[in-house]
mmCIF file of C-alpha atoms in Angstrom:
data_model
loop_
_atom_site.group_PDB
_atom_site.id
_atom_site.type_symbol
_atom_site.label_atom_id
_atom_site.label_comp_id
_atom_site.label_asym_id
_atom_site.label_seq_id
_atom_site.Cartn_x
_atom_site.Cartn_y
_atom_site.Cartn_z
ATOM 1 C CA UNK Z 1226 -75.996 56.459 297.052
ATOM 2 C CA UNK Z 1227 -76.943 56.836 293.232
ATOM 3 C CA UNK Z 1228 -80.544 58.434 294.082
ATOM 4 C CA UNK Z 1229 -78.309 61.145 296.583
ATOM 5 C CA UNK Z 1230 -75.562 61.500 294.269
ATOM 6 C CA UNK Z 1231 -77.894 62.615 290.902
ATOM 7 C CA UNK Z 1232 -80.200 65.397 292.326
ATOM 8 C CA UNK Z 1233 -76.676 66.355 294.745
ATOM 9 C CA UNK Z 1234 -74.559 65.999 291.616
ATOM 10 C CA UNK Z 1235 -77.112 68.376 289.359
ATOM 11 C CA UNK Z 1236 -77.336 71.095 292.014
ATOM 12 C CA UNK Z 1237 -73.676 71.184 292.290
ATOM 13 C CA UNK Z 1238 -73.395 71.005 288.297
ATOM 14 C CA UNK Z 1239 -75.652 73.831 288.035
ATOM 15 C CA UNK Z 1240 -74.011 75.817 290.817
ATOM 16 C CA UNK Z 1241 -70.738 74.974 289.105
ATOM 17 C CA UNK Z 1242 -72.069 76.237 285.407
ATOM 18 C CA UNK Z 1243 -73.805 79.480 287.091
ATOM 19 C CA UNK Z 1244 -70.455 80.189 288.753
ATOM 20 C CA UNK Z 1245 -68.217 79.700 285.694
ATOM 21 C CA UNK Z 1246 -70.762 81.892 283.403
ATOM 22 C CA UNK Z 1247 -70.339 84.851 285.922
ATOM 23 C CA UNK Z 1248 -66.496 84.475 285.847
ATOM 24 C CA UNK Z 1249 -66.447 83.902 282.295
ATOM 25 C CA UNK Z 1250 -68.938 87.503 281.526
ATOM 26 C CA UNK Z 1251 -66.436 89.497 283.908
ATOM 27 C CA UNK Z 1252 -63.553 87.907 282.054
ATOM 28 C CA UNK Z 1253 -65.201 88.875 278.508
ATOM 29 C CA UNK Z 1254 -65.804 92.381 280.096
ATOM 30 C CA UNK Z 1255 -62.277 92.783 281.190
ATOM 31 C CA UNK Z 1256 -61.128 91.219 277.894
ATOM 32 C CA UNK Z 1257 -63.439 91.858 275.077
ATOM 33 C CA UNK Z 1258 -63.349 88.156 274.340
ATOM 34 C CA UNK Z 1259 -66.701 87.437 272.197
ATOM 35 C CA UNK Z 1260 -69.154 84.862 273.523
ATOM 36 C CA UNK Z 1261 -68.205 81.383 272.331
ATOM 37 C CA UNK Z 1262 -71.309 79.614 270.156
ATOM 38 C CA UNK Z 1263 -69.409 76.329 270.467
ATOM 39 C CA UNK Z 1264 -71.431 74.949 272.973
ATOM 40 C CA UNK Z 1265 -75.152 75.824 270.499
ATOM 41 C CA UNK Z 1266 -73.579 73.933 267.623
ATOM 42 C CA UNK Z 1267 -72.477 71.096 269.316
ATOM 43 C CA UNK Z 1268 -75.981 70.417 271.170
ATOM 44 C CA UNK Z 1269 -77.399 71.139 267.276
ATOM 45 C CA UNK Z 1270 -75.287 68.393 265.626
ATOM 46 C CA UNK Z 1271 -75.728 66.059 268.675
ATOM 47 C CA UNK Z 1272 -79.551 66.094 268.505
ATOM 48 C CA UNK Z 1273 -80.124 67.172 264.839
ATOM 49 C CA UNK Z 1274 -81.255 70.644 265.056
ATOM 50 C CA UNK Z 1275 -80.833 73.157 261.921
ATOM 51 C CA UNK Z 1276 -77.637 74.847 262.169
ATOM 52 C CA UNK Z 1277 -77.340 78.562 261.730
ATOM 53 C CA UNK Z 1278 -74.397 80.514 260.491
ATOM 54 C CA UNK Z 1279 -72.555 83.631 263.152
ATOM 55 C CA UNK Z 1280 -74.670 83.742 266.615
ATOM 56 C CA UNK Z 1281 -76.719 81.239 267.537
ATOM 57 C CA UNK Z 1282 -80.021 81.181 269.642
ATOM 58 C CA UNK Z 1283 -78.770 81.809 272.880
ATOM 59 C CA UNK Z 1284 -81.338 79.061 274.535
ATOM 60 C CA UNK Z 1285 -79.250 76.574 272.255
ATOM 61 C CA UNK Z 1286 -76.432 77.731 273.871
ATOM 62 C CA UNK Z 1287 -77.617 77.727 277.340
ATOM 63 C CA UNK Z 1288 -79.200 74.481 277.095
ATOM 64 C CA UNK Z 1289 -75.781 73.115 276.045
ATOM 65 C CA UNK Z 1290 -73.482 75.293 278.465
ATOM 66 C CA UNK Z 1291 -75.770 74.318 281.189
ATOM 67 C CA UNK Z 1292 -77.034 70.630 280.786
ATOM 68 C CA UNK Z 1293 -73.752 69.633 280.152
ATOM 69 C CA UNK Z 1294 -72.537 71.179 283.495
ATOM 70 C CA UNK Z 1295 -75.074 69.919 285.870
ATOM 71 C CA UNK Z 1296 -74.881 66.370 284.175
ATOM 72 C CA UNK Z 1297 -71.232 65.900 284.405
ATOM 73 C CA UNK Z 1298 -71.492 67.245 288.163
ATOM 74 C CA UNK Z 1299 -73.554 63.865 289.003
ATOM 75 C CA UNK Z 1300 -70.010 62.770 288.056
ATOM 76 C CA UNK Z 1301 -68.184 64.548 290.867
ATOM 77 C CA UNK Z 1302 -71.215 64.334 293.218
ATOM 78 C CA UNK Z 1303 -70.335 60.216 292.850
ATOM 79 C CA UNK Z 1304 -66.629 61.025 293.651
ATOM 80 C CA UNK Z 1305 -67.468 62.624 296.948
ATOM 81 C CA UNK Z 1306 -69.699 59.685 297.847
ATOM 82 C CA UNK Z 1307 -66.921 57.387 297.253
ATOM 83 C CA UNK Z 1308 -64.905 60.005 299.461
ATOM 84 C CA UNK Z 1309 -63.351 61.410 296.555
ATOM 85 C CA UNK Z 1310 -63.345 65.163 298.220
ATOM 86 C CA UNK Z 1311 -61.560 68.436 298.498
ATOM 87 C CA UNK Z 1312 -59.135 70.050 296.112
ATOM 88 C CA UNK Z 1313 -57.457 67.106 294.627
ATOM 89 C CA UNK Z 1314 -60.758 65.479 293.513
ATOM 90 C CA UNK Z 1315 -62.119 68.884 292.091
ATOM 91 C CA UNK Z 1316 -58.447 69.369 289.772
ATOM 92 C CA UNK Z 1317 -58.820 65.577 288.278
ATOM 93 C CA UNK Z 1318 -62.521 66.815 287.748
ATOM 94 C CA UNK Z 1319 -60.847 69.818 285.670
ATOM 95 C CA UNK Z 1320 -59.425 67.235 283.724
ATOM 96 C CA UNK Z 1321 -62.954 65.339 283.584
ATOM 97 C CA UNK Z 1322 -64.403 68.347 282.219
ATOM 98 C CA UNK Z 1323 -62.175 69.317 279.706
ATOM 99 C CA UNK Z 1324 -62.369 66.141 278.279
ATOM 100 C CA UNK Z 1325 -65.943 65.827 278.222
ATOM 101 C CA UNK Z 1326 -65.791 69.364 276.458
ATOM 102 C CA UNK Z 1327 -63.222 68.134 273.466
ATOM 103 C CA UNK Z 1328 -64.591 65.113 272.822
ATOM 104 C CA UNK Z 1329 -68.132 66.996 271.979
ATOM 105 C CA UNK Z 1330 -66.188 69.257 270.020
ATOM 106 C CA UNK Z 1331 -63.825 67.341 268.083
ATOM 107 C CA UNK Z 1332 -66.175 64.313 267.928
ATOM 108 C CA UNK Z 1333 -69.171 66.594 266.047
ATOM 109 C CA UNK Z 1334 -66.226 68.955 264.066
ATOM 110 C CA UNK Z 1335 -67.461 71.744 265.680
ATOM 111 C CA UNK Z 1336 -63.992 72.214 267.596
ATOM 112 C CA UNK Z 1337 -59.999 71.577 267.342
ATOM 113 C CA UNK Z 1338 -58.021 69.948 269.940
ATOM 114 C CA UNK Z 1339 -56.547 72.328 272.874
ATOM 115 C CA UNK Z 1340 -53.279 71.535 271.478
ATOM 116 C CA UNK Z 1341 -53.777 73.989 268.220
ATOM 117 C CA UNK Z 1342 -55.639 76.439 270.320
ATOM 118 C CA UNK Z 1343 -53.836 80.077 270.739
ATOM 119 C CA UNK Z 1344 -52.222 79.774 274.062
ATOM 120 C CA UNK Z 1345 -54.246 82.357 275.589
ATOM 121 C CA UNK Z 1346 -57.240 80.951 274.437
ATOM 122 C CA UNK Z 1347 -56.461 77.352 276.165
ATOM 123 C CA UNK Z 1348 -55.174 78.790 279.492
ATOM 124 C CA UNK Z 1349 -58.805 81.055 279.608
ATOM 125 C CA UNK Z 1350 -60.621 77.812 278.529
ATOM 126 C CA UNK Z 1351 -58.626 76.136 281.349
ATOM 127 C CA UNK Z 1352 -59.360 78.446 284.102
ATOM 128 C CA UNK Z 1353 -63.006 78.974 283.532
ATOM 129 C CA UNK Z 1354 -63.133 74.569 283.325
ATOM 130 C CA UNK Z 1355 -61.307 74.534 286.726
ATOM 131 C CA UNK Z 1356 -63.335 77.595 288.015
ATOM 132 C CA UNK Z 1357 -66.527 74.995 287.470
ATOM 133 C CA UNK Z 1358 -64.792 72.257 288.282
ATOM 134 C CA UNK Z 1359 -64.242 73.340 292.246
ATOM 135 C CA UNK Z 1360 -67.279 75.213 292.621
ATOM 136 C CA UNK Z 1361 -69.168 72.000 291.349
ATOM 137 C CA UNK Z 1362 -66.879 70.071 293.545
ATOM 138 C CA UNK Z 1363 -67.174 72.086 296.844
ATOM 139 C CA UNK Z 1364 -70.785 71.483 296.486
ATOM 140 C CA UNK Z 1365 -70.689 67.866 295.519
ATOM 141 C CA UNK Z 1366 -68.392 67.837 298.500
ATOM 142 C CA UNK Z 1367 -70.804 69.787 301.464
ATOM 143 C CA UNK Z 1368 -74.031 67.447 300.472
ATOM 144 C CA UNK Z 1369 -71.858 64.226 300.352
ATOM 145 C CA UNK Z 1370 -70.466 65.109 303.341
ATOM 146 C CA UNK Z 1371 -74.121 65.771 305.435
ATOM 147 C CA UNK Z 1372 -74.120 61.834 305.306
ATOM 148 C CA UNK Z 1373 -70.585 61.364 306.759
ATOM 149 C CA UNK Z 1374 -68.104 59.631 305.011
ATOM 150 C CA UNK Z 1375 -67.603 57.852 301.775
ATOM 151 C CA UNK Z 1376 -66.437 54.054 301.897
ATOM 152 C CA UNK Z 1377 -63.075 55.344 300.529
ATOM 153 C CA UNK Z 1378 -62.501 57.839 303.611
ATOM 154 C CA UNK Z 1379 -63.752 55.147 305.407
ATOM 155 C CA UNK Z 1380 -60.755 53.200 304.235
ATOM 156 C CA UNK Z 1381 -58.460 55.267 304.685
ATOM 157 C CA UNK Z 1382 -59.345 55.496 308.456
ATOM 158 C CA UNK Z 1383 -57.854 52.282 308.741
ATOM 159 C CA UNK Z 1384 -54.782 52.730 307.754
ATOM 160 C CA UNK Z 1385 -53.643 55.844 305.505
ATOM 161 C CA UNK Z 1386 -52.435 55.072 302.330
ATOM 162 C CA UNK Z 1387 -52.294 51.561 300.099
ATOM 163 C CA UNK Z 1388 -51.123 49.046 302.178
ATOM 164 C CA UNK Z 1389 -51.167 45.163 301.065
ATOM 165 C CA UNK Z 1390 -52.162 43.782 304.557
ATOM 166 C CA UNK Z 1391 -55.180 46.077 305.092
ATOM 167 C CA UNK Z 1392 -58.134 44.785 303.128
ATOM 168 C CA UNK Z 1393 -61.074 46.164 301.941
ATOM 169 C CA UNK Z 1394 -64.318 47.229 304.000
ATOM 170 C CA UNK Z 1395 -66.739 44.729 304.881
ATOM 171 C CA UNK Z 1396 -69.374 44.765 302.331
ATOM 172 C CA UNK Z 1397 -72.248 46.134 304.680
ATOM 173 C CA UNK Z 1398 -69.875 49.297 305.545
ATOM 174 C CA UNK Z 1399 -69.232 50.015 301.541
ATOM 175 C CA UNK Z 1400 -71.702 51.395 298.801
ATOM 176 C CA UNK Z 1401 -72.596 48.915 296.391
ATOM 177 C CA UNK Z 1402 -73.381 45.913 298.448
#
């Protein structure tokens, strides 16, 4: 499952980051919101690099926006395999990536926590996470799902829901084993 779930979980990270760029350059059209440099000086105080005051190289940038997306979507590309799928999974994975964004931030001082943010700035921020978050997960979801499904679906088969009396999968039908 791990092998499936990283090259499955970068494709549908990538997919997910391409997606949320495109919304986030017609929102910045519609808006006139300036590009964010965040993710450049994060990625430079994470691995060293000489900062640079205003703009920053936009391959910095890039580098950050996008590694970061199709790394965390090996994350979600593991929930589908467990049978983590469809919209529910992909709006914890909103949370997932939000986190993953502020603690990069707040951990290298490069950014505040959401909770001092202009409104309008954290409900943007929000939408373009969550615009990632099920694009990466409807991918993640379609390629775990080629190989049927995940132990937890399996599960649930059984018997919907948590029940006391129904145990779990025999190790040879679960991942893991």
């Amino acid at each position: 499952m791990i092998k499936r779930a990283l090259w499955q979980g970068l494709i549908a990270g990538a997919a997910g980051g391409v997606v949320m760029t495109l919304g986030e350059k017609l929102e910045q059209a519609v808006t006139g919101r300036p590009d964010s440099h965040v993710p450049a000086r994060v990625l430079q105080r994470l691995t060293g690099l000489p900062e640079h005051p205003g703009r920053q190289p936009l391959a910095v940038n890039w580098a950050m926006h996008f590694g970061q997306a199709a790394l965390l979507g090996v994350l979600r590309s593991v929930m589908a395999h467990a049978g983590l799928r469809g919209p529910l999974a992909s709006a914890k994975f909103t949370v997932v990536r939000i986190t993953s964004d502020q603690i990069l931030e707040n951990a290298t001082g490069v950014g505040a926590p959401p909770g001092t943010w202009p409104r309008r700035e954290l409900v943007v921020d929000v939408v373009h996470k969550a615009v990632y978050a099920f694009t990466a997960g409807a991918v993640a979801d379609a390629l775990a799902g080629r190989g049927g499904p995940g132990p937890g679906e399996r599960h649930a088969s059984l018997r919907p829901g948590r029940h006391a009396d129904v145990g779990p999968l025999p190790r040879e039908d679960a991942y893991g084993r």
